[in-house]
PDB file of C-alpha atoms in Angstrom:
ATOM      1  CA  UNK A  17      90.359  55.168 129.218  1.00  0.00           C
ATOM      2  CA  UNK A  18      89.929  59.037 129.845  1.00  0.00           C
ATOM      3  CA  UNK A  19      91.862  61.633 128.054  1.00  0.00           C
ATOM      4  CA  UNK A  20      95.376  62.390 129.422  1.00  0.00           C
ATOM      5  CA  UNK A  21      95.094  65.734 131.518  1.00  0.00           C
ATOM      6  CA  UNK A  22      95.511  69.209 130.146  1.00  0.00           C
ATOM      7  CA  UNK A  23      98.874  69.083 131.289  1.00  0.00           C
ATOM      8  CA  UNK A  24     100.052  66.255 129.179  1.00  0.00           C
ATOM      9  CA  UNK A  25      98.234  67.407 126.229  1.00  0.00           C
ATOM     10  CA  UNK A  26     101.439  69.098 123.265  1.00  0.00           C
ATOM     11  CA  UNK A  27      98.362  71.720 121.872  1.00  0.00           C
ATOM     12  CA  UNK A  28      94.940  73.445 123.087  1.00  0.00           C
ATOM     13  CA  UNK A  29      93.686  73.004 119.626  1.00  0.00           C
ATOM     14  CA  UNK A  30      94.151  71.682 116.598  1.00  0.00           C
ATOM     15  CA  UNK A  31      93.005  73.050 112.990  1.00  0.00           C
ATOM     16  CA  UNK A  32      91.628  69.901 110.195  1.00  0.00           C
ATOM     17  CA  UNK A  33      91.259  71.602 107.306  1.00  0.00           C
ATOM     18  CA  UNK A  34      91.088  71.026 103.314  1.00  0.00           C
ATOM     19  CA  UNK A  35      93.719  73.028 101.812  1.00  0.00           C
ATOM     20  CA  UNK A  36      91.402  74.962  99.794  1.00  0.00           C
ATOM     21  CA  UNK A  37      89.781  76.001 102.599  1.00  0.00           C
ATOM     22  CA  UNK A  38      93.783  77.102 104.080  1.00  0.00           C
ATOM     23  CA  UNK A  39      93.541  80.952 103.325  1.00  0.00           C
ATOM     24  CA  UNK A  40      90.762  81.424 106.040  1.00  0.00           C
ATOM     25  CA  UNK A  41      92.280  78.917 108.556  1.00  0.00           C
ATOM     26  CA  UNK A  42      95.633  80.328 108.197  1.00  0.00           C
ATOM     27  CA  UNK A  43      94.333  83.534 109.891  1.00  0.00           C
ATOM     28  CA  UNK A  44      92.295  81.338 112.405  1.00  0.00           C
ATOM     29  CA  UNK A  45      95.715  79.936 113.433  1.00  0.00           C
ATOM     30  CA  UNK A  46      97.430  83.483 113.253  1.00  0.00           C
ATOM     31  CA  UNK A  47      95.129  85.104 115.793  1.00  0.00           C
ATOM     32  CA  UNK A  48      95.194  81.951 117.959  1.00  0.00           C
ATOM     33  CA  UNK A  49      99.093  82.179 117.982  1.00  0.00           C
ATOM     34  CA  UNK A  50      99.068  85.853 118.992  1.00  0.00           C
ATOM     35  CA  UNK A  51      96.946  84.951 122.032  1.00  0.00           C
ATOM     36  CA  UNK A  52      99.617  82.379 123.335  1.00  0.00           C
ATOM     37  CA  UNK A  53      97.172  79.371 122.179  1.00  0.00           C
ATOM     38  CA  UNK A  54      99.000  76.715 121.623  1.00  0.00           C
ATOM     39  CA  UNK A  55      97.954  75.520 118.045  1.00  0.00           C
ATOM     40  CA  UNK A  56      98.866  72.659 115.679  1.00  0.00           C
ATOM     41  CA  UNK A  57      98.774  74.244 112.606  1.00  0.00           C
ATOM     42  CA  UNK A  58     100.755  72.497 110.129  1.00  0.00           C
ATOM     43  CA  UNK A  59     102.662  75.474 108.236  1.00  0.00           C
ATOM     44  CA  UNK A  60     103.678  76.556 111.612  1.00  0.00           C
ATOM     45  CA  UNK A  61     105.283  73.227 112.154  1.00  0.00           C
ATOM     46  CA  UNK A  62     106.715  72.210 108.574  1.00  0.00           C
ATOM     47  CA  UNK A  63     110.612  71.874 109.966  1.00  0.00           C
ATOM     48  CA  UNK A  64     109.223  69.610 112.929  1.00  0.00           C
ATOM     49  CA  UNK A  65     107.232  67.796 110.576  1.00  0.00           C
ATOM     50  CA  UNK A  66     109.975  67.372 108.155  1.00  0.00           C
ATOM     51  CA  UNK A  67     111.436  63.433 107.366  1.00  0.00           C
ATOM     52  CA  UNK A  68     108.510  61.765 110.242  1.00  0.00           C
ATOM     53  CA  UNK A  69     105.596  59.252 109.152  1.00  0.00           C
ATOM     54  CA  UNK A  70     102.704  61.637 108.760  1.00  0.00           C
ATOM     55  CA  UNK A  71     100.114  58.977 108.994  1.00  0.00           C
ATOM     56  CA  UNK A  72     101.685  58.016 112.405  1.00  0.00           C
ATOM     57  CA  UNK A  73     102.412  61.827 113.816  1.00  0.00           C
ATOM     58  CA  UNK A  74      98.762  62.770 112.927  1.00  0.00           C
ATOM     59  CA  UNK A  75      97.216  60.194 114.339  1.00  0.00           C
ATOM     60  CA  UNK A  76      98.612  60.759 117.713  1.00  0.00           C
ATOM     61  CA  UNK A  77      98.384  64.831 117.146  1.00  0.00           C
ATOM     62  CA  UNK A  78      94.588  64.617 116.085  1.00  0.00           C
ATOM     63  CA  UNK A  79      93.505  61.545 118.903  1.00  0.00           C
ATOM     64  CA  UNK A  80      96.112  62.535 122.018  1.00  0.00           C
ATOM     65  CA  UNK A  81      97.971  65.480 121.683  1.00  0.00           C
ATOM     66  CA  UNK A  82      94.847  68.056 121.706  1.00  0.00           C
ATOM     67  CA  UNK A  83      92.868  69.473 124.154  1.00  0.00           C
ATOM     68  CA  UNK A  84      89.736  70.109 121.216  1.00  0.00           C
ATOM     69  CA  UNK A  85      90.004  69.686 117.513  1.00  0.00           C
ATOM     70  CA  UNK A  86      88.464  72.108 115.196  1.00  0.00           C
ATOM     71  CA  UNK A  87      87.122  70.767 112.298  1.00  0.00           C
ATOM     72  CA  UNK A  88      86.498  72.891 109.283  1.00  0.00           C
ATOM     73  CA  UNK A  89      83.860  71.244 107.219  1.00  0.00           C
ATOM     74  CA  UNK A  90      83.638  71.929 103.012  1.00  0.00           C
ATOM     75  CA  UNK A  91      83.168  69.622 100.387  1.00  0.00           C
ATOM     76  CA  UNK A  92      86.487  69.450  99.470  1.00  0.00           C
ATOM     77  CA  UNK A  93      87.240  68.436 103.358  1.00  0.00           C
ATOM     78  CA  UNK A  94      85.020  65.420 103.073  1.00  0.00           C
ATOM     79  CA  UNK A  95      87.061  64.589  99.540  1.00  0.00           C
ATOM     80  CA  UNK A  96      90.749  64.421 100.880  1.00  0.00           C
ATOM     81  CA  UNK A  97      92.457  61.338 102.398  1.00  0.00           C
ATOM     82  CA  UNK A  98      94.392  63.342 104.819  1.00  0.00           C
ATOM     83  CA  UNK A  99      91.779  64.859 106.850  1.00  0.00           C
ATOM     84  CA  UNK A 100      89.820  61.716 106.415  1.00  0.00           C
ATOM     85  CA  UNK A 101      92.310  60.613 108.450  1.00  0.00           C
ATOM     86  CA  UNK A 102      92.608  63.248 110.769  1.00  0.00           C
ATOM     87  CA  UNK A 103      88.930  63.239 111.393  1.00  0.00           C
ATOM     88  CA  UNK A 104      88.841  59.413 112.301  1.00  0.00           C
ATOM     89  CA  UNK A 105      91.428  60.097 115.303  1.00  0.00           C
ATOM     90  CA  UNK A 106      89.382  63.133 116.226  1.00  0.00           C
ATOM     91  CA  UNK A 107      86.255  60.199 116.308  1.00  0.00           C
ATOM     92  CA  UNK A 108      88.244  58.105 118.258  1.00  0.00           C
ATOM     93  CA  UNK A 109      89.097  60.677 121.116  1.00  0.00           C
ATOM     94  CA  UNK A 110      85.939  62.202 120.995  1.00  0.00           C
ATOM     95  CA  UNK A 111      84.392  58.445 121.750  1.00  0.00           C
ATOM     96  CA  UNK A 112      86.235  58.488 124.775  1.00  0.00           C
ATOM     97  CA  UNK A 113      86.135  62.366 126.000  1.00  0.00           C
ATOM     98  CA  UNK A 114      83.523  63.524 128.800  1.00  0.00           C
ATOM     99  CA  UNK A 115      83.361  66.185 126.767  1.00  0.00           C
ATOM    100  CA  UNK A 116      83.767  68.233 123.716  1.00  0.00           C
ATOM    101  CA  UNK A 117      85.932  67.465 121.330  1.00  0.00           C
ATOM    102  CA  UNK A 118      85.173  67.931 117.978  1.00  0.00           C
ATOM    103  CA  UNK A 119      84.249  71.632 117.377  1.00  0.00           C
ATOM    104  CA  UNK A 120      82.430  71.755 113.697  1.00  0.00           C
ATOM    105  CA  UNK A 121      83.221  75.017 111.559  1.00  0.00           C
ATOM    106  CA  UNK A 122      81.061  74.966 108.496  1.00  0.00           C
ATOM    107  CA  UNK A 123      82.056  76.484 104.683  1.00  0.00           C
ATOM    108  CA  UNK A 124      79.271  74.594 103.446  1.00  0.00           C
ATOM    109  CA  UNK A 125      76.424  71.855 104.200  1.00  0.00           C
ATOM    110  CA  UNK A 126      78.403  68.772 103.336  1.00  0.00           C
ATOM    111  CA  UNK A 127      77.683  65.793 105.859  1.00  0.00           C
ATOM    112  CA  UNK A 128      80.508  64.144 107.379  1.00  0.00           C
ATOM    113  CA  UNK A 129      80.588  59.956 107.733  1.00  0.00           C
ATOM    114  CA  UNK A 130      81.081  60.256 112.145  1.00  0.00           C
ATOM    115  CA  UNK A 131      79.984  63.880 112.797  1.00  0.00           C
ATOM    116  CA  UNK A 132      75.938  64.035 113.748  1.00  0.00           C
ATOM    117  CA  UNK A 133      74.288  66.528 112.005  1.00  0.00           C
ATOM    118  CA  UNK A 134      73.013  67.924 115.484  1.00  0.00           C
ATOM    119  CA  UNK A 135      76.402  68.820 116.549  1.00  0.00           C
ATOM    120  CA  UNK A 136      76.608  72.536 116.962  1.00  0.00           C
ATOM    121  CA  UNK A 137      78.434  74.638 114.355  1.00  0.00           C
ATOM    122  CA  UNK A 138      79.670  77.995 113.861  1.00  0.00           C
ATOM    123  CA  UNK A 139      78.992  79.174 109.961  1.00  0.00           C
ATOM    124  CA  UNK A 140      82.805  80.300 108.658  1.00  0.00           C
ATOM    125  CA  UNK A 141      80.758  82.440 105.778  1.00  0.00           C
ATOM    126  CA  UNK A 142      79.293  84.428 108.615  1.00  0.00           C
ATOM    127  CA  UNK A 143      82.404  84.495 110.840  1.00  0.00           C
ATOM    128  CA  UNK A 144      85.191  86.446 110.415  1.00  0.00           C
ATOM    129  CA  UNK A 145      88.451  84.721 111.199  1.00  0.00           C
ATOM    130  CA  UNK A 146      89.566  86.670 114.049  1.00  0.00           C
ATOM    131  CA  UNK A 147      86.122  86.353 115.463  1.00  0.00           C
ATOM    132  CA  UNK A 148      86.100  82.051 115.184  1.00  0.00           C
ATOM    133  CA  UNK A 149      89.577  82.555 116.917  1.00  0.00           C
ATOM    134  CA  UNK A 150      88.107  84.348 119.897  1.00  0.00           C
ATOM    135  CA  UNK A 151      85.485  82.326 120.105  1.00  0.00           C
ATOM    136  CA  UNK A 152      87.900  79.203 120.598  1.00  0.00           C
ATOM    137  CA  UNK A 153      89.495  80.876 122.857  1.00  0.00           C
ATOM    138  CA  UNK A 154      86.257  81.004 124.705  1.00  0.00           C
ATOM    139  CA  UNK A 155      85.368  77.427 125.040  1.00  0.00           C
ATOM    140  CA  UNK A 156      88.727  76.421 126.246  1.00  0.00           C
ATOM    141  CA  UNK A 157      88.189  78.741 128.948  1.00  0.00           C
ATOM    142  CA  UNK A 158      84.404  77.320 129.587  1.00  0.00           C
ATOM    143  CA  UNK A 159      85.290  73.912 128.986  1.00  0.00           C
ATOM    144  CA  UNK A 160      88.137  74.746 131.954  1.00  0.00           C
ATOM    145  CA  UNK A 161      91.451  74.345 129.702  1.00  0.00           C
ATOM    146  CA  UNK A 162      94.032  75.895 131.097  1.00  0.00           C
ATOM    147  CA  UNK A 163      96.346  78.229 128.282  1.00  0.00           C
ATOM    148  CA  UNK A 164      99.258  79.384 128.425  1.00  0.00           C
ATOM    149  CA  UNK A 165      97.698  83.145 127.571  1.00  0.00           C
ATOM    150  CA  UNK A 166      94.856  82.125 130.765  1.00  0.00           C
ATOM    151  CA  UNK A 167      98.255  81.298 132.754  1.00  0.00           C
ATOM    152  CA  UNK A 168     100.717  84.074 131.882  1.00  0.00           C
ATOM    153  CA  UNK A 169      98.058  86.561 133.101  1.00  0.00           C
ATOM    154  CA  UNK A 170      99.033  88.737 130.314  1.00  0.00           C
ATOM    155  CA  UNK A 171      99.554  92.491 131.971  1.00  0.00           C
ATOM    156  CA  UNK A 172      97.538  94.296 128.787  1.00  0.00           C
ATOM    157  CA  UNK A 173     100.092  97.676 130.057  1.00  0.00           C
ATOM    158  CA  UNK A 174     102.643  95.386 128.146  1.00  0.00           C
ATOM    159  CA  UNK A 175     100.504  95.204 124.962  1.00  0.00           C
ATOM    160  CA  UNK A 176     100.254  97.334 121.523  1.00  0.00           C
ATOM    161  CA  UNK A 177      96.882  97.318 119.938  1.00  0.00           C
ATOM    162  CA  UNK A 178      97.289  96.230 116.042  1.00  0.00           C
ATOM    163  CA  UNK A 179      93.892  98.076 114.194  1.00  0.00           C
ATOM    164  CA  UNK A 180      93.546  96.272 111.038  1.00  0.00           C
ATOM    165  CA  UNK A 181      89.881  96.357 110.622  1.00  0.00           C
ATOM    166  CA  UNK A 182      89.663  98.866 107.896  1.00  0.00           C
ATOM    167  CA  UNK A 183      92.629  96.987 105.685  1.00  0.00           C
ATOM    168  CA  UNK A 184      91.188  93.730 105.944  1.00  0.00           C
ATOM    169  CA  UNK A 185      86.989  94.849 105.857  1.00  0.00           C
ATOM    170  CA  UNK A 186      86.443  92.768 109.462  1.00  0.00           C
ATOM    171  CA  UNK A 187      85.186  94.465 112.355  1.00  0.00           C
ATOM    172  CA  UNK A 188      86.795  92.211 114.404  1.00  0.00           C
ATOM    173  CA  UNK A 189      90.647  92.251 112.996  1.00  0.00           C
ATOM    174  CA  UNK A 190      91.977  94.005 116.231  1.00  0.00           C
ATOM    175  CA  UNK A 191      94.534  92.547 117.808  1.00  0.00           C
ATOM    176  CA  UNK A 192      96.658  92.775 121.119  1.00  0.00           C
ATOM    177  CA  UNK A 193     100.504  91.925 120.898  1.00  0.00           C
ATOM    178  CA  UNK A 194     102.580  91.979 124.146  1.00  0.00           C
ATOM    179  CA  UNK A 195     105.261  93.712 123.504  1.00  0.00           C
ATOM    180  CA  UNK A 196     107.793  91.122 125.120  1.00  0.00           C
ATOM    181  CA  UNK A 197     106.741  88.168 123.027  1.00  0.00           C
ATOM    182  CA  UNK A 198     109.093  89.743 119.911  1.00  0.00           C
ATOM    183  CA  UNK A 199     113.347  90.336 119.959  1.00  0.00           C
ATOM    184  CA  UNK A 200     112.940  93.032 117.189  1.00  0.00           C
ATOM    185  CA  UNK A 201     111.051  94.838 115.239  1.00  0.00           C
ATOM    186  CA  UNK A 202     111.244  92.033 112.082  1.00  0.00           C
ATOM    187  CA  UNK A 203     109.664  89.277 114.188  1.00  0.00           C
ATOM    188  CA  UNK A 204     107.294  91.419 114.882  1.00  0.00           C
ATOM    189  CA  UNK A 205     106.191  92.912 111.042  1.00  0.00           C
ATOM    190  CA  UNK A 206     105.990  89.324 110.734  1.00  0.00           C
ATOM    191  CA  UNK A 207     103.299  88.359 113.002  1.00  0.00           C
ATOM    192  CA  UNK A 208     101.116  91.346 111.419  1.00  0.00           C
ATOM    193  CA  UNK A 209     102.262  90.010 107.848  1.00  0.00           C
ATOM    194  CA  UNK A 210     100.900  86.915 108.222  1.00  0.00           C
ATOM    195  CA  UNK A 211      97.645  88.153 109.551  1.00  0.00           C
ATOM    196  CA  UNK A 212      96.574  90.039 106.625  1.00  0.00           C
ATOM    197  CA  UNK A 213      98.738  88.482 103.562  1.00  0.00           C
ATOM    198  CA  UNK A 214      95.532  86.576 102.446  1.00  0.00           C
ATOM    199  CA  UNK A 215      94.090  90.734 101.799  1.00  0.00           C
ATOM    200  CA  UNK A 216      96.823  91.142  99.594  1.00  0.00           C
ATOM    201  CA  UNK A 217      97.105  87.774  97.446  1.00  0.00           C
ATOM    202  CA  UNK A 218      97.826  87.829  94.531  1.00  0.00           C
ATOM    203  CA  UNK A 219     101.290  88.851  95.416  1.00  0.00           C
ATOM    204  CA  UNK A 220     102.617  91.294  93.252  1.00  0.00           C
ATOM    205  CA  UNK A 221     105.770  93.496  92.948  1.00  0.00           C
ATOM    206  CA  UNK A 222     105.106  96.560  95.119  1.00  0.00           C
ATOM    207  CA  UNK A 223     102.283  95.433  96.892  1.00  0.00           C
ATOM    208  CA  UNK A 224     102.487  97.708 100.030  1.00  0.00           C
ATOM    209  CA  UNK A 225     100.897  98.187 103.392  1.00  0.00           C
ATOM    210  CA  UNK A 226     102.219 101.084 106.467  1.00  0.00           C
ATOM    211  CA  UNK A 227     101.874 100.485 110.107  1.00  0.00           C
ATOM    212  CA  UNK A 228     101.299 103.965 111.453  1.00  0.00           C
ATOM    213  CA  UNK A 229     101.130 105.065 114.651  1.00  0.00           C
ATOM    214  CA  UNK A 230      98.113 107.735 114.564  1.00  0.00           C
ATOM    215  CA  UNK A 231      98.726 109.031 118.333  1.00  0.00           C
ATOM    216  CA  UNK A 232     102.022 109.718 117.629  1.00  0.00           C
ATOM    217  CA  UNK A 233     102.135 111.039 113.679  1.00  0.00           C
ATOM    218  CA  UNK A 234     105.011 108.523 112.351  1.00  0.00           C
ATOM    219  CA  UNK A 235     105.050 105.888 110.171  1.00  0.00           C
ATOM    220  CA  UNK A 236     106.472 102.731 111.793  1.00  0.00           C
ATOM    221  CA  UNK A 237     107.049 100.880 108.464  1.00  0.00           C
ATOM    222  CA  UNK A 238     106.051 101.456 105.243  1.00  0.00           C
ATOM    223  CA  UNK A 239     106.532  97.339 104.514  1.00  0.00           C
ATOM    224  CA  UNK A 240     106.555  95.943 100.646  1.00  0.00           C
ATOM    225  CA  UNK A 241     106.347  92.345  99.634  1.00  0.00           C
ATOM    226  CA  UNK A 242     107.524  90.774  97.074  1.00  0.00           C
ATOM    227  CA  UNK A 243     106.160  87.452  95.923  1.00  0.00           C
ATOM    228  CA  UNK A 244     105.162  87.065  99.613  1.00  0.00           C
ATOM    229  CA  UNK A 245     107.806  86.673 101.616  1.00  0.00           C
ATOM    230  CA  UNK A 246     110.393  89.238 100.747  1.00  0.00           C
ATOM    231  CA  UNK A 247     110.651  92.348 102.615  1.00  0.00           C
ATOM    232  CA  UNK A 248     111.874  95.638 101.394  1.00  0.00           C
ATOM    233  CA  UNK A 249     114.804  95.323 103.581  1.00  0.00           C
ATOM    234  CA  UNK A 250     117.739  92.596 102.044  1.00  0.00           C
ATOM    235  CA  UNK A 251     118.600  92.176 105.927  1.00  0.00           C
ATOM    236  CA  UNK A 252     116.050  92.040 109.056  1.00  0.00           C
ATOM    237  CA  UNK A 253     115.709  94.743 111.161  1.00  0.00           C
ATOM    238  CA  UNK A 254     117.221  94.158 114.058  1.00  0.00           C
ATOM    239  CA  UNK A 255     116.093  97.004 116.468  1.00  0.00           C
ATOM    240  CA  UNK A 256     114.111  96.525 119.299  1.00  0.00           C
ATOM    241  CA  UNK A 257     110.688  97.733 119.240  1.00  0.00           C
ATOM    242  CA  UNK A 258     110.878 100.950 121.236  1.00  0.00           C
ATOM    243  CA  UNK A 259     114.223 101.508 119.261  1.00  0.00           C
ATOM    244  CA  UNK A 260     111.887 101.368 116.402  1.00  0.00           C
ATOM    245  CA  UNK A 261     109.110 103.728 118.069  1.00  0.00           C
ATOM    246  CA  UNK A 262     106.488 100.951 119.086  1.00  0.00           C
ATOM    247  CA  UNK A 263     105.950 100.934 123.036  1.00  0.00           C
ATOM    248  CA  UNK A 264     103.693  99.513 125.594  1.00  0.00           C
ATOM    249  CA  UNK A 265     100.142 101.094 125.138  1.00  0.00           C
ATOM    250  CA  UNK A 266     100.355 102.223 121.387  1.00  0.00           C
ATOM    251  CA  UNK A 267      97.509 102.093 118.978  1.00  0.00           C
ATOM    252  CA  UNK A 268      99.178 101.168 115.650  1.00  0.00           C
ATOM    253  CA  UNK A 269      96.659 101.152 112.008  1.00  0.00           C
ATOM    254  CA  UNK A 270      97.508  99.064 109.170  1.00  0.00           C
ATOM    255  CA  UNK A 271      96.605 100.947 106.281  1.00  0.00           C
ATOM    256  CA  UNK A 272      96.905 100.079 102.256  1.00  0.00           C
ATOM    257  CA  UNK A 273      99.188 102.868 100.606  1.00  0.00           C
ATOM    258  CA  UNK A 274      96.489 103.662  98.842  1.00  0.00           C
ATOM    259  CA  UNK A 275      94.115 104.903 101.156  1.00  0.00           C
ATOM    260  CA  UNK A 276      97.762 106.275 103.237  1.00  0.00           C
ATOM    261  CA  UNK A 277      98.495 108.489 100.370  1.00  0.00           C
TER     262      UNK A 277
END
């Protein structure tokens, strides 16, 4: 029997990954989620997740609930039970696609039991994340797959431009927010915090980054983490964006303090 069609189908891709290998996909999943993929990423999805059989909930995740599975191939992948698991559903639906399924990301030239060593690859050591997520983005639009970003017809006049490229060292961290997708400006510092907390681990007191807006002179946040996950601020900040000085059309830099100062 043939795959269910795209419009039965919970996610446009799902992410099978050792958790050693999680810092890089985390980003993957980041940029993806910006873009309006939809993306089964597990820490996005840890409340949903919560009390169900796992065996059970990946297996119909991994072999019905995904338009494409992106496999991200190390040695310690081929080692773990779960994505063991996770790949052997992927088998199964890829058995009965018409097309591709299984898209091979590679940390490392393990062979996988299932997965021909033919099978194109992109090389993750050569790929910055933000570049693999564009590229998925890509082949769901050649392979036909209608997104919700390819449906929403995103109006970029609605969209700030995030430049990140010189905190993170990738030419290809830039990245296009639309401005309606956040209620304030915390939900928002989010998003960009979980894009580049991997350039900041090991999380230590006073660890600090600023948004600035260049074309305008300001500083939009000067944002400091603690442990990881604490702001600077004991409550959120509430304030819409252009309350907060970030409108359609702005150019905003993420900058260490040190290089700010």
């Amino acid at each position: 029997m043939e795959n269910s069609s795209p419009a039965e189908k919970r996610y446009d891709v799902s992410l099978s990954f050792a958790g050693e290998d999680r810092p890089y996909v985390e980003l993957v999943a980041g940029h993806l989620r910006m873009r309006g993929i939809r993306v089964f990423y597990d820490a996005f999805e840890d409340v949903e997740l919560w009390g169900k059989d796992l065996i059970e909930r990946f297996a119909q995740i991994y072999e019905r609930e995904s338009e494409l599975v992106v496999v991200f191939i190390s040695e310690a992948y081929k080692q773990k039970a779960w994505t063991t698991h996770e790949r052997r559903h992927a088998l199964s639906a890829a058995i009965r696609s018409r097309r591709e399924y299984i898209l091979p990301v590679r940390f490392d030239a393990t062979h996988l039991d299932g997965l021909s060593s033919s099978v194109g690859y992109i090389d993750a050591t050569k790929t910055p994340a933000s570049a693999l997520a564009e590229r998925i983005i890509r082949k769901l639009a050649s392979l036909g797959i209608a997104t919700a970003q390819s449906q929403e017809n995103i109006d970029s006049s609605n969209t700030v431009t995030i430049d990140a490229r010189s905190f993170m060292d990738d030419p290809a961290a830039l990245y296009e927010l639309p401005v309606s997708r956040f209620k304030n400006l915390s939900s928002f510092l989010n998003e960009i915090y979980f894009l580049i907390k991997t350039k900041v681990t090991p999380f230590r007191y006073g660890e600090s980054w600023i948004l600035r807006d260049e074309s305008a002179g300001m500083v939009i946040k000067n944002s400091r983490m603690i442990y990881g996950n604490t702001w600077d601020r004991e409550e959120p900040d509430t304030r819409p964006l252009s309350q907060a000085g970030i409108n359609a059309g702005a150019r905003l830099t993420v900058e260490s303090v040190s290089h700010a100062n």
